[in-house]
Amino acid sequence: MVEQTLQWTHAAAIVDVPPGSATAIKVGEGRSIALFNVDGRIFATDNQCPHMGYPLTRGAIRNGILTCDWHGRSFDLEGGGCFKYECDNLQTFPVDVRQGEIWIQAGATQYQRREEHLRLLWEGLLSKDRWTISKAIALMLKGGVPEEDIVEMILRHLGRRIASANEETDSGGDVSRLISGLKVGRRYRDADRLMTLATAASSVAGGSAERLEVVPLPGHVAWESIEGWTRMFSRDGQSGRIERCLFTARHLKYENRILPLLYECAVAPHFLGIADNLLSLGHLAEFVDTFGWDRSSELVFNLGAKLIGRQRGEPERFRRDAVDLMTSMISSAGTGSTPHSRSSTYDEDAFVEALTGINIEKSFAALNDVLKAGIELDRLITTLVLVAADRMARTPVNVDAGWGALTTELNLAASLRTAKRHGGDVVVAKGLFHAAWRLFADRWINIPPRSLSAELGGARLDVPSEDAGVALILNSIASLKVQDVGRQVLEYLNSGYSGDRLLGEMGRAMVWDDTNTRILPTLRTVFEEWEQLGNTNHPSRYQLLVGIARYATDIRTNKDSGSATNTAMRFAEGKTTVDVFAE
Ligand code: FES
């Protein structure tokens, strides 16, 4: 390691860098600096190629241009400018040779490249380049850029991308993956956190086009008109008109009424069977909660309008009957949570039996009854969440386990908690019909009904300690033992070991697998619902962890997606690819 003074750093003796040669030295906490002797003149640059970190001492110099030996990016050796416009510039340092010794001014170690790296992130998002995205995020996190600033850039990209996307784009899925990635990422640190953030960002990457700015309607438009028009355009499937209404609403300071209105439209009976309306609205509401209207409005108005203004087509017979049934029931449905009703007896098993009985009339009638009885909405949501978790925990995995449908059941039920916060009780009461329909629509999965109040049974895990239990389960996930892993999770929990710890460790294993993008929304739901229910004594609460373990194990590819993340971590620490390889 070289000797450092405040301003200048002693780098090497001139005899150690003979003409025509290059050598690497380390400064500070191991940062690699390249020294070049070009015809007797010494140049100093960062040794890490700004592209992917290859050591530049292995590059070639011609006419004052340094060319990296890996992908051939070239830089002005003196000023550091890259000749490829979308590449980062190379950092260069002043050099002084005194009495045969080379000194360099390594400059402020303080991070000063926020704008450059935000631009790099944006480029990575547009070009769907996982490496560039991971590198930019790693550099900014290392430089102390607040995560909110990074997410704001991702959000801006997503808003623009969705606004200019065609109908086929899975915009709701993009939003779900981004918000889920952010929420899961906050539970982890360092490389795990970077991995989750980079996964979330990469999952929303892709090209976006310019579009004309949406401007509010002129004049002062009354809220009653905006509300009435929005409902009418929603019924008629005219999303563009809804978007303009929403921009107008915000312009006229009706912000607080926008999400409730979107929710009210989304739970209308004619949207029965379109689960992602409620799910996606929940995610949009969370963006508004977390980042405020200024940062979220383009995304919320565009996607919100697309959701509630979608064309629906002619419903098939079962759905048409169910729409009529729901329409006739909601006019008389209660909204729950009324103070006088809290003592009402709630027969959860009877309710579950009706929900899972493959008879939509009985299912809706049972729901109508519990709503009229004033059973607390949170209890009903919990029941739906646990029914879905229980089905994930028991679905046969030898043919088609139905994971897409089952995870939608779970995520939809859990999203009703967000709907309650932003849309109110009536919205949730209607949303419960949508969740009940979902169970009916998934009857093909053929999972026998089970009473949620029945004890799950099972033995205790035959291991000497919690550590050994966690290791056993992680090993089952990694070796795809889907027939064992559910039982092991149940036995682990029966042994009194920590579910919080197990979920954290299982989540890490899921996040580092190639299936992470697919799992993130459900993993996030399980984290939140486990927090909500893990400490209750509901006999079925363990099924949340059993279900996610089986799901992740069954779809796992064992294709590690971490190489970009790991390399980006090392890159942000100033290490070259050769240093990383040597490690
Ligand atoms: S051009 Fe240098 S690492 Fe790619």
XYZ file of C-alpha atoms and ligand atoms in Angstrom:
587
model
C 0.000 0.000 0.000
C 1.361 3.451 -0.877
C 2.083 6.377 1.407
C -0.615 9.124 1.392
C -0.537 12.824 2.288
C -3.588 15.090 2.419
C -3.276 16.315 -1.175
C -0.801 14.139 -2.954
C -0.321 10.420 -2.777
C 3.005 8.799 -3.321
C 2.356 6.260 -6.047
C 5.602 4.603 -7.166
C 9.190 5.180 -8.125
C 9.639 6.199 -11.747
C 11.944 3.209 -12.289
C 8.999 0.931 -11.514
C 7.046 2.287 -14.503
C 9.460 2.160 -17.419
C 8.578 3.854 -20.731
C 5.867 1.956 -22.647
C 4.668 0.107 -19.562
C 1.665 0.282 -17.250
C 1.374 -0.696 -13.616
C -1.421 -0.824 -11.054
C -1.131 0.549 -7.525
C -3.604 0.527 -4.646
C -4.693 3.621 -2.728
C -7.085 4.193 0.132
C -9.154 1.139 0.915
C -7.840 -0.818 -2.034
C -8.883 1.333 -4.963
C -6.844 0.367 -8.012
C -5.095 3.164 -9.955
C -3.315 2.677 -13.265
C 0.002 4.419 -14.015
C 1.094 4.652 -17.638
C 4.489 5.774 -18.910
C 3.976 7.079 -22.440
C 7.289 8.169 -23.934
C 8.535 9.279 -20.538
C 5.365 11.081 -19.465
C 3.350 9.553 -16.605
C -0.464 9.396 -16.671
C -2.689 8.175 -13.842
C -6.235 6.921 -14.270
C -8.716 4.778 -12.448
C -7.678 1.223 -13.271
C -11.253 0.034 -13.365
C -12.794 0.373 -16.820
C -16.036 2.335 -16.354
C -17.822 -0.143 -18.552
C -17.463 -3.427 -16.679
C -14.378 -3.006 -14.546
C -11.671 -4.658 -16.618
C -8.186 -3.462 -15.555
C -7.068 -0.729 -17.910
C -3.401 -1.515 -17.332
C -4.118 -4.338 -19.785
C -5.350 -1.884 -22.409
C -3.518 -0.373 -25.362
C -2.461 3.251 -25.924
C -2.222 4.919 -29.295
C -2.197 8.637 -30.109
C -3.145 9.547 -26.551
C -6.139 7.176 -26.561
C -6.424 4.353 -24.063
C -8.453 1.389 -25.319
C -9.785 -1.238 -22.949
C -8.788 -4.747 -23.883
C -12.158 -6.299 -23.095
C -14.916 -4.603 -25.112
C -12.776 -1.978 -26.764
C -14.139 1.216 -25.225
C -11.621 4.004 -25.643
C -10.828 7.040 -23.553
C -8.828 10.245 -23.811
C -5.882 9.259 -21.624
C -5.420 12.778 -20.317
C -8.999 14.013 -19.764
C -10.733 10.629 -19.380
C -13.560 11.335 -21.859
C -15.074 8.216 -23.423
C -15.473 8.225 -27.178
C -18.664 6.193 -27.008
C -21.223 8.738 -25.925
C -23.288 6.455 -23.701
C -20.262 5.204 -21.751
C -19.106 6.691 -18.458
C -15.996 8.852 -18.596
C -12.819 7.552 -17.003
C -11.497 9.263 -13.918
C -7.965 10.654 -14.393
C -5.632 12.182 -11.793
C -2.980 14.928 -11.816
C 0.575 13.549 -11.675
C 3.789 15.099 -10.361
C 7.215 13.472 -10.650
C 9.673 14.690 -8.018
C 13.180 13.350 -7.687
C 12.381 10.111 -9.375
C 9.163 9.521 -7.402
C 5.627 9.596 -8.845
C 2.954 11.446 -6.864
C -0.660 11.620 -7.820
C -3.549 13.715 -6.622
C -6.135 11.042 -6.049
C -8.782 13.712 -5.477
C -11.713 13.762 -3.158
C -12.772 10.333 -2.081
C -16.218 11.862 -1.647
C -18.804 10.645 -4.100
C -19.641 13.306 -6.685
C -21.207 11.472 -9.596
C -24.869 11.273 -8.671
C -26.185 12.882 -11.868
C -23.926 10.787 -14.069
C -25.032 7.574 -12.410
C -28.715 8.469 -12.490
C -28.287 8.958 -16.225
C -26.534 5.603 -16.388
C -29.463 3.974 -14.598
C -31.867 5.565 -17.040
C -29.815 4.239 -19.961
C -29.830 0.773 -18.411
C -33.597 0.945 -17.970
C -34.168 1.975 -21.574
C -31.826 -0.664 -22.975
C -32.950 -3.437 -20.545
C -29.336 -4.008 -19.598
C -29.224 -5.757 -16.230
C -25.529 -5.093 -15.780
C -25.817 -1.339 -16.344
C -28.808 -1.157 -13.996
C -27.020 -3.122 -11.258
C -23.826 -1.130 -11.657
C -25.561 2.243 -11.515
C -27.591 1.299 -8.435
C -24.556 -0.214 -6.686
C -22.459 2.897 -7.341
C -25.175 5.204 -6.049
C -25.905 3.144 -2.954
C -22.199 3.007 -2.211
C -21.977 6.770 -2.773
C -24.761 7.376 -0.266
C -27.427 8.477 -2.758
C -30.766 8.010 -0.957
C -32.761 5.059 -2.220
C -35.728 7.396 -2.815
C -33.746 9.261 -5.503
C -32.908 5.996 -7.233
C -36.486 4.819 -7.068
C -37.737 8.160 -8.331
C -35.766 7.632 -11.533
C -37.153 4.107 -11.913
C -40.642 5.385 -11.258
C -40.269 8.171 -13.823
C -39.117 5.632 -16.372
C -41.999 3.304 -15.566
C -44.565 6.114 -15.782
C -43.283 7.120 -19.220
C -43.009 3.526 -20.362
C -46.543 2.623 -19.371
C -47.949 5.855 -20.762
C -46.486 5.053 -24.184
C -47.066 1.277 -24.041
C -49.541 -0.652 -26.117
C -52.407 -2.649 -24.634
C -50.468 -5.935 -24.605
C -47.834 -4.672 -22.186
C -48.228 -6.158 -18.721
C -48.261 -2.733 -17.085
C -50.020 -3.934 -13.936
C -47.401 -6.671 -13.557
C -44.598 -4.123 -13.953
C -46.039 -1.949 -11.216
C -46.558 -4.956 -8.970
C -42.990 -6.168 -9.395
C -41.540 -2.733 -8.746
C -43.455 -1.949 -5.561
C -43.034 -5.531 -4.303
C -39.301 -5.404 -4.980
C -38.964 -2.161 -3.080
C -40.928 -3.464 -0.113
C -39.079 -6.776 0.042
C -35.718 -5.062 -0.529
C -36.168 -2.941 2.580
C -36.068 -6.093 4.666
C -32.523 -6.869 3.525
C -29.142 -5.199 3.449
C -26.050 -4.954 1.232
C -25.912 -7.426 -1.658
C -29.371 -8.882 -0.855
C -30.871 -5.429 -0.984
C -29.051 -4.508 -4.181
C -30.185 -7.783 -5.702
C -33.821 -7.077 -4.895
C -33.673 -3.471 -6.049
C -31.884 -4.388 -9.287
C -34.394 -7.188 -9.903
C -37.299 -4.805 -9.397
C -35.700 -2.184 -11.655
C -34.819 -4.706 -14.357
C -38.324 -6.096 -14.342
C -39.707 -2.721 -15.440
C -36.956 -1.944 -17.962
C -37.705 -1.465 -21.629
C -38.101 1.183 -24.259
C -40.444 4.108 -23.877
C -41.597 6.619 -26.407
C -42.394 10.280 -26.127
C -46.068 11.186 -25.972
C -47.964 14.418 -25.837
C -48.462 15.754 -22.370
C -51.998 15.324 -21.069
C -53.398 18.707 -20.122
C -56.372 19.295 -17.831
C -59.745 20.242 -19.236
C -60.084 24.033 -19.424
C -62.144 26.055 -16.983
C -63.362 25.103 -13.548
C -64.968 21.673 -13.791
C -67.065 20.599 -10.803
C -66.016 17.421 -9.008
C -69.483 15.962 -9.543
C -68.954 16.202 -13.301
C -65.515 14.587 -13.174
C -66.871 11.789 -11.001
C -69.907 11.162 -13.199
C -67.891 11.235 -16.424
C -65.236 8.908 -15.028
C -67.857 6.344 -14.009
C -69.514 6.602 -17.408
C -66.217 6.282 -19.338
C -65.301 3.328 -17.137
C -68.531 1.559 -18.037
C -67.983 2.378 -21.704
C -64.308 1.330 -21.755
C -62.838 4.719 -22.719
C -59.564 4.956 -20.898
C -58.125 8.006 -22.689
C -61.048 10.139 -21.560
C -60.696 8.922 -17.998
C -57.038 9.916 -17.989
C -57.902 13.485 -18.910
C -60.553 13.579 -16.178
C -57.973 12.430 -13.625
C -55.424 15.048 -14.666
C -58.170 17.645 -14.402
C -59.117 16.403 -10.931
C -55.599 16.834 -9.654
C -55.215 20.223 -11.316
C -58.352 21.371 -9.512
C -57.039 20.041 -6.181
C -59.443 17.092 -5.834
C -56.479 14.801 -5.160
C -57.975 13.107 -2.132
C -60.981 11.927 -4.074
C -59.097 10.326 -6.958
C -58.104 6.971 -5.432
C -61.516 6.329 -3.844
C -63.133 7.018 -7.216
C -60.763 4.667 -9.033
C -61.460 1.994 -6.436
C -65.215 2.436 -6.694
C -65.026 1.936 -10.443
C -62.702 -1.070 -10.110
C -65.047 -3.035 -7.833
C -68.088 -2.606 -10.065
C -69.759 -5.978 -10.809
C -68.893 -5.826 -14.519
C -65.194 -6.121 -13.574
C -65.808 -9.458 -11.846
C -63.049 -11.826 -12.969
C -60.531 -9.062 -13.725
C -58.446 -9.469 -10.610
C -55.574 -7.252 -11.626
C -57.777 -4.150 -11.440
C -57.860 -4.291 -7.656
C -54.329 -5.589 -7.342
C -52.839 -2.891 -9.527
C -54.856 -0.116 -7.959
C -53.490 -1.210 -4.606
C -49.961 -0.876 -5.941
C -50.672 2.535 -7.429
C -52.095 3.669 -4.103
C -48.902 2.527 -2.401
C -46.811 4.542 -4.830
C -48.836 7.624 -3.966
C -48.392 6.845 -0.255
C -44.665 6.399 -0.588
C -43.663 8.972 -3.195
C -46.481 11.522 -3.229
C -48.603 12.736 -6.114
C -45.890 14.795 -7.815
C -43.799 11.731 -8.525
C -46.611 9.253 -9.095
C -49.347 11.102 -10.945
C -48.356 10.244 -14.535
C -48.181 6.563 -13.638
C -51.355 6.520 -11.557
C -53.477 8.453 -14.036
C -52.356 6.545 -17.080
C -52.456 3.051 -15.657
C -55.460 3.798 -13.450
C -57.378 4.966 -16.532
C -56.285 1.913 -18.520
C -57.459 -0.386 -15.721
C -60.882 1.001 -15.126
C -61.407 1.972 -18.760
C -60.553 -1.409 -20.237
C -62.717 -3.119 -22.818
C -64.310 -6.202 -21.267
C -65.964 -8.200 -24.013
C -68.982 -10.418 -23.540
C -68.830 -12.452 -20.274
C -69.339 -16.202 -20.435
C -72.428 -17.706 -18.818
C -71.135 -18.293 -15.265
C -69.615 -14.853 -15.077
C -72.703 -13.155 -16.499
C -74.856 -14.836 -13.853
C -72.387 -13.908 -11.147
C -72.368 -10.248 -12.264
C -76.175 -10.188 -12.016
C -76.070 -11.869 -8.622
C -73.494 -9.473 -7.241
C -75.424 -6.498 -8.621
C -78.567 -7.615 -6.846
C -76.728 -8.294 -3.584
C -74.540 -5.228 -3.202
C -77.494 -2.925 -3.030
C -78.412 -4.662 0.218
C -74.926 -5.662 1.469
C -73.654 -4.283 4.755
C -70.239 -2.720 5.031
C -68.984 -4.395 8.201
C -66.976 -2.721 10.954
C -69.951 -0.960 12.411
C -69.408 -0.565 16.169
C -72.559 -2.419 17.213
C -71.666 -5.447 15.120
C -68.290 -6.401 16.553
C -69.731 -9.001 18.851
C -71.484 -10.854 16.023
C -70.703 -14.523 15.957
C -68.582 -15.436 13.023
C -68.679 -19.018 11.799
C -65.508 -18.947 9.744
C -65.672 -22.624 8.809
C -69.181 -22.318 7.394
C -68.110 -19.258 5.425
C -65.041 -21.072 4.037
C -67.113 -24.106 3.152
C -69.418 -21.920 1.072
C -66.513 -20.048 -0.560
C -64.753 -23.228 -1.644
C -67.868 -25.260 -2.427
C -67.875 -24.679 -6.202
C -71.291 -23.062 -6.118
C -71.233 -19.351 -6.811
C -74.780 -18.732 -5.544
C -73.943 -20.253 -2.159
C -70.592 -18.498 -2.065
C -72.065 -15.042 -2.717
C -74.986 -15.715 -0.395
C -72.624 -16.622 2.449
C -70.621 -13.480 1.786
C -73.758 -11.403 1.706
C -74.781 -12.890 5.059
C -71.507 -12.145 6.850
C -71.517 -8.616 5.471
C -75.071 -8.060 6.636
C -74.181 -9.515 10.028
C -71.541 -6.775 10.263
C -68.551 -9.080 10.715
C -65.410 -6.948 10.710
C -63.988 -6.597 7.237
C -60.450 -7.295 8.444
C -61.574 -10.673 9.742
C -63.143 -11.513 6.421
C -59.989 -10.440 4.571
C -57.935 -12.612 6.913
C -60.169 -15.568 6.121
C -59.693 -15.062 2.377
C -55.929 -14.720 2.850
C -55.757 -17.914 4.869
C -57.967 -19.856 2.461
C -55.554 -18.901 -0.346
C -52.467 -19.729 1.738
C -54.003 -23.053 2.750
C -54.666 -23.887 -0.893
C -51.055 -23.060 -1.784
C -49.936 -25.294 1.055
C -52.040 -28.227 -0.182
C -52.227 -27.997 -3.951
C -50.974 -31.193 -5.629
C -47.718 -30.490 -7.432
C -47.437 -33.491 -9.703
C -49.383 -32.013 -12.654
C -50.292 -28.317 -12.865
C -50.229 -26.873 -9.381
C -52.014 -23.709 -10.554
C -49.499 -21.366 -8.970
C -50.512 -18.388 -11.111
C -54.136 -18.675 -10.007
C -53.327 -19.504 -6.384
C -50.920 -16.621 -5.915
C -53.476 -14.288 -7.476
C -56.026 -15.491 -4.897
C -53.591 -14.701 -2.101
C -52.399 -11.356 -3.428
C -55.913 -10.245 -4.303
C -57.227 -11.068 -0.831
C -54.326 -9.272 0.851
C -54.713 -6.235 -1.403
C -58.151 -5.658 0.106
C -56.343 -4.252 3.153
C -54.945 -1.471 0.952
C -58.367 -1.076 -0.663
C -59.815 -0.546 2.808
C -57.358 2.239 3.574
C -57.896 4.087 0.315
C -61.336 3.106 -0.892
C -63.258 2.569 2.343
C -65.573 -0.113 3.670
C -68.051 -0.219 0.804
C -65.230 -0.771 -1.675
C -63.904 -3.663 0.427
C -67.356 -5.213 0.748
C -67.600 -5.238 -3.040
C -63.977 -6.309 -3.376
C -64.772 -9.393 -1.314
C -67.185 -10.515 -4.035
C -64.295 -10.292 -6.495
C -62.113 -12.395 -4.204
C -64.942 -14.937 -3.786
C -65.395 -15.100 -7.552
C -61.690 -15.767 -7.926
C -61.986 -18.891 -5.751
C -64.907 -20.090 -7.818
C -63.082 -19.387 -11.090
C -60.130 -21.466 -9.862
C -62.292 -24.529 -9.160
C -60.325 -26.458 -11.807
C -57.400 -26.700 -9.387
C -59.375 -29.263 -7.473
C -58.141 -28.868 -3.924
C -60.435 -30.583 -1.386
C -62.027 -28.136 1.083
C -60.587 -28.023 4.607
C -61.743 -26.355 7.755
C -59.407 -23.498 8.708
C -60.077 -24.048 12.408
C -58.829 -27.657 12.291
C -55.366 -28.119 13.766
C -52.721 -28.712 11.106
C -51.157 -31.523 13.080
C -47.780 -32.830 12.018
C -44.744 -33.822 14.012
C -41.841 -31.723 15.262
C -38.801 -31.419 13.067
C -36.158 -33.974 13.919
C -33.171 -31.622 14.071
C -30.936 -30.573 16.989
C -31.466 -26.806 16.632
C -33.180 -23.951 14.816
C -30.027 -23.419 12.723
C -30.168 -27.022 11.577
C -33.869 -26.680 10.792
C -33.314 -23.584 8.647
C -30.406 -25.288 6.865
C -32.487 -28.378 6.155
C -35.327 -26.357 4.656
C -33.016 -24.171 2.554
C -31.386 -27.307 1.267
C -34.778 -28.735 0.317
C -35.601 -25.550 -1.580
C -32.251 -25.593 -3.378
C -32.551 -29.270 -4.264
C -36.171 -28.863 -5.424
C -37.622 -31.273 -2.861
C -41.124 -29.949 -3.244
C -42.652 -33.113 -1.767
C -40.697 -32.606 1.481
C -40.351 -28.900 1.966
C -43.944 -28.144 3.024
C -43.918 -30.815 5.718
C -40.517 -29.631 6.945
C -41.675 -26.025 7.263
C -44.718 -27.153 9.238
C -42.601 -29.345 11.518
C -40.072 -26.532 11.998
C -42.873 -24.210 13.142
C -44.401 -26.975 15.291
C -41.036 -27.153 17.047
C -41.427 -23.539 18.177
C -38.611 -22.203 16.010
C -38.775 -18.674 14.640
C -41.002 -18.207 11.604
C -39.663 -14.673 11.093
C -36.165 -15.995 10.736
C -37.179 -18.827 8.444
C -39.133 -16.499 6.183
C -36.193 -14.079 5.988
C -33.817 -16.895 5.034
C -36.222 -18.470 2.559
C -36.872 -15.040 1.016
C -33.131 -14.563 0.495
C -32.901 -17.925 -1.277
C -35.831 -16.955 -3.502
C -34.453 -13.541 -4.326
C -31.172 -14.993 -5.608
C -32.853 -17.470 -7.925
C -33.749 -16.654 -11.491
C -37.455 -16.899 -10.608
C -37.194 -13.869 -8.314
C -39.172 -11.521 -10.557
C -42.090 -13.910 -10.556
C -41.989 -14.551 -6.825
C -41.541 -11.003 -5.523
C -45.243 -9.976 -5.339
C -46.242 -13.117 -3.433
C -43.176 -13.039 -1.222
C -44.035 -9.497 -0.281
C -47.633 -10.510 0.553
C -46.426 -13.383 2.710
C -43.995 -11.118 4.592
C -46.774 -8.653 5.373
C -49.458 -11.189 6.177
C -47.088 -13.209 8.345
C -46.369 -10.055 10.306
C -50.081 -9.467 10.634
C -51.039 -13.046 11.536
C -47.862 -14.788 12.659
C -48.344 -13.902 16.276
C -52.028 -14.719 16.403
C -53.054 -18.197 17.341
C -55.060 -18.853 14.205
C -54.598 -22.588 13.574
C -53.957 -22.054 9.852
C -51.407 -19.247 10.004
C -48.459 -21.596 9.367
C -49.865 -22.297 5.905
C -48.533 -18.924 4.751
C -44.968 -20.172 5.119
C -45.731 -23.706 3.995
C -47.393 -22.357 0.852
C -44.634 -19.950 -0.174
C -41.967 -22.625 0.453
C -43.762 -25.118 -1.798
C -44.409 -22.512 -4.473
C -40.806 -21.271 -4.588
C -39.426 -24.803 -4.593
C -41.741 -26.023 -7.324
C -41.022 -23.208 -9.782
C -37.344 -22.853 -8.916
C -34.850 -23.043 -11.776
C -31.647 -22.990 -9.721
C -30.390 -20.553 -12.297
C -28.472 -18.050 -10.244
C -29.223 -14.508 -11.351
C -26.695 -12.932 -9.055
C -23.634 -12.512 -11.202
C -24.497 -8.954 -12.279
C -25.273 -8.019 -8.692
C -22.149 -9.526 -7.198
C -19.926 -7.979 -9.836
C -21.679 -4.633 -9.402
C -20.984 -4.754 -5.649
C -17.286 -5.323 -6.275
C -17.303 -2.705 -8.996
C -18.754 -0.122 -6.617
C -15.955 -0.957 -4.184
C -13.452 0.034 -6.908
C -12.269 -3.476 -7.676
C -11.356 -4.556 -11.191
C -12.696 -7.752 -12.691
C -9.281 -9.304 -12.173
C -9.373 -8.443 -8.443
C -12.808 -10.010 -8.253
C -11.597 -13.086 -10.071
C -8.569 -13.327 -7.769
C -10.899 -13.252 -4.751
S -14.751 -2.037 -22.419
Fe -13.693 -2.189 -20.628
S -14.761 -3.608 -19.466
Fe -15.890 -3.431 -21.265
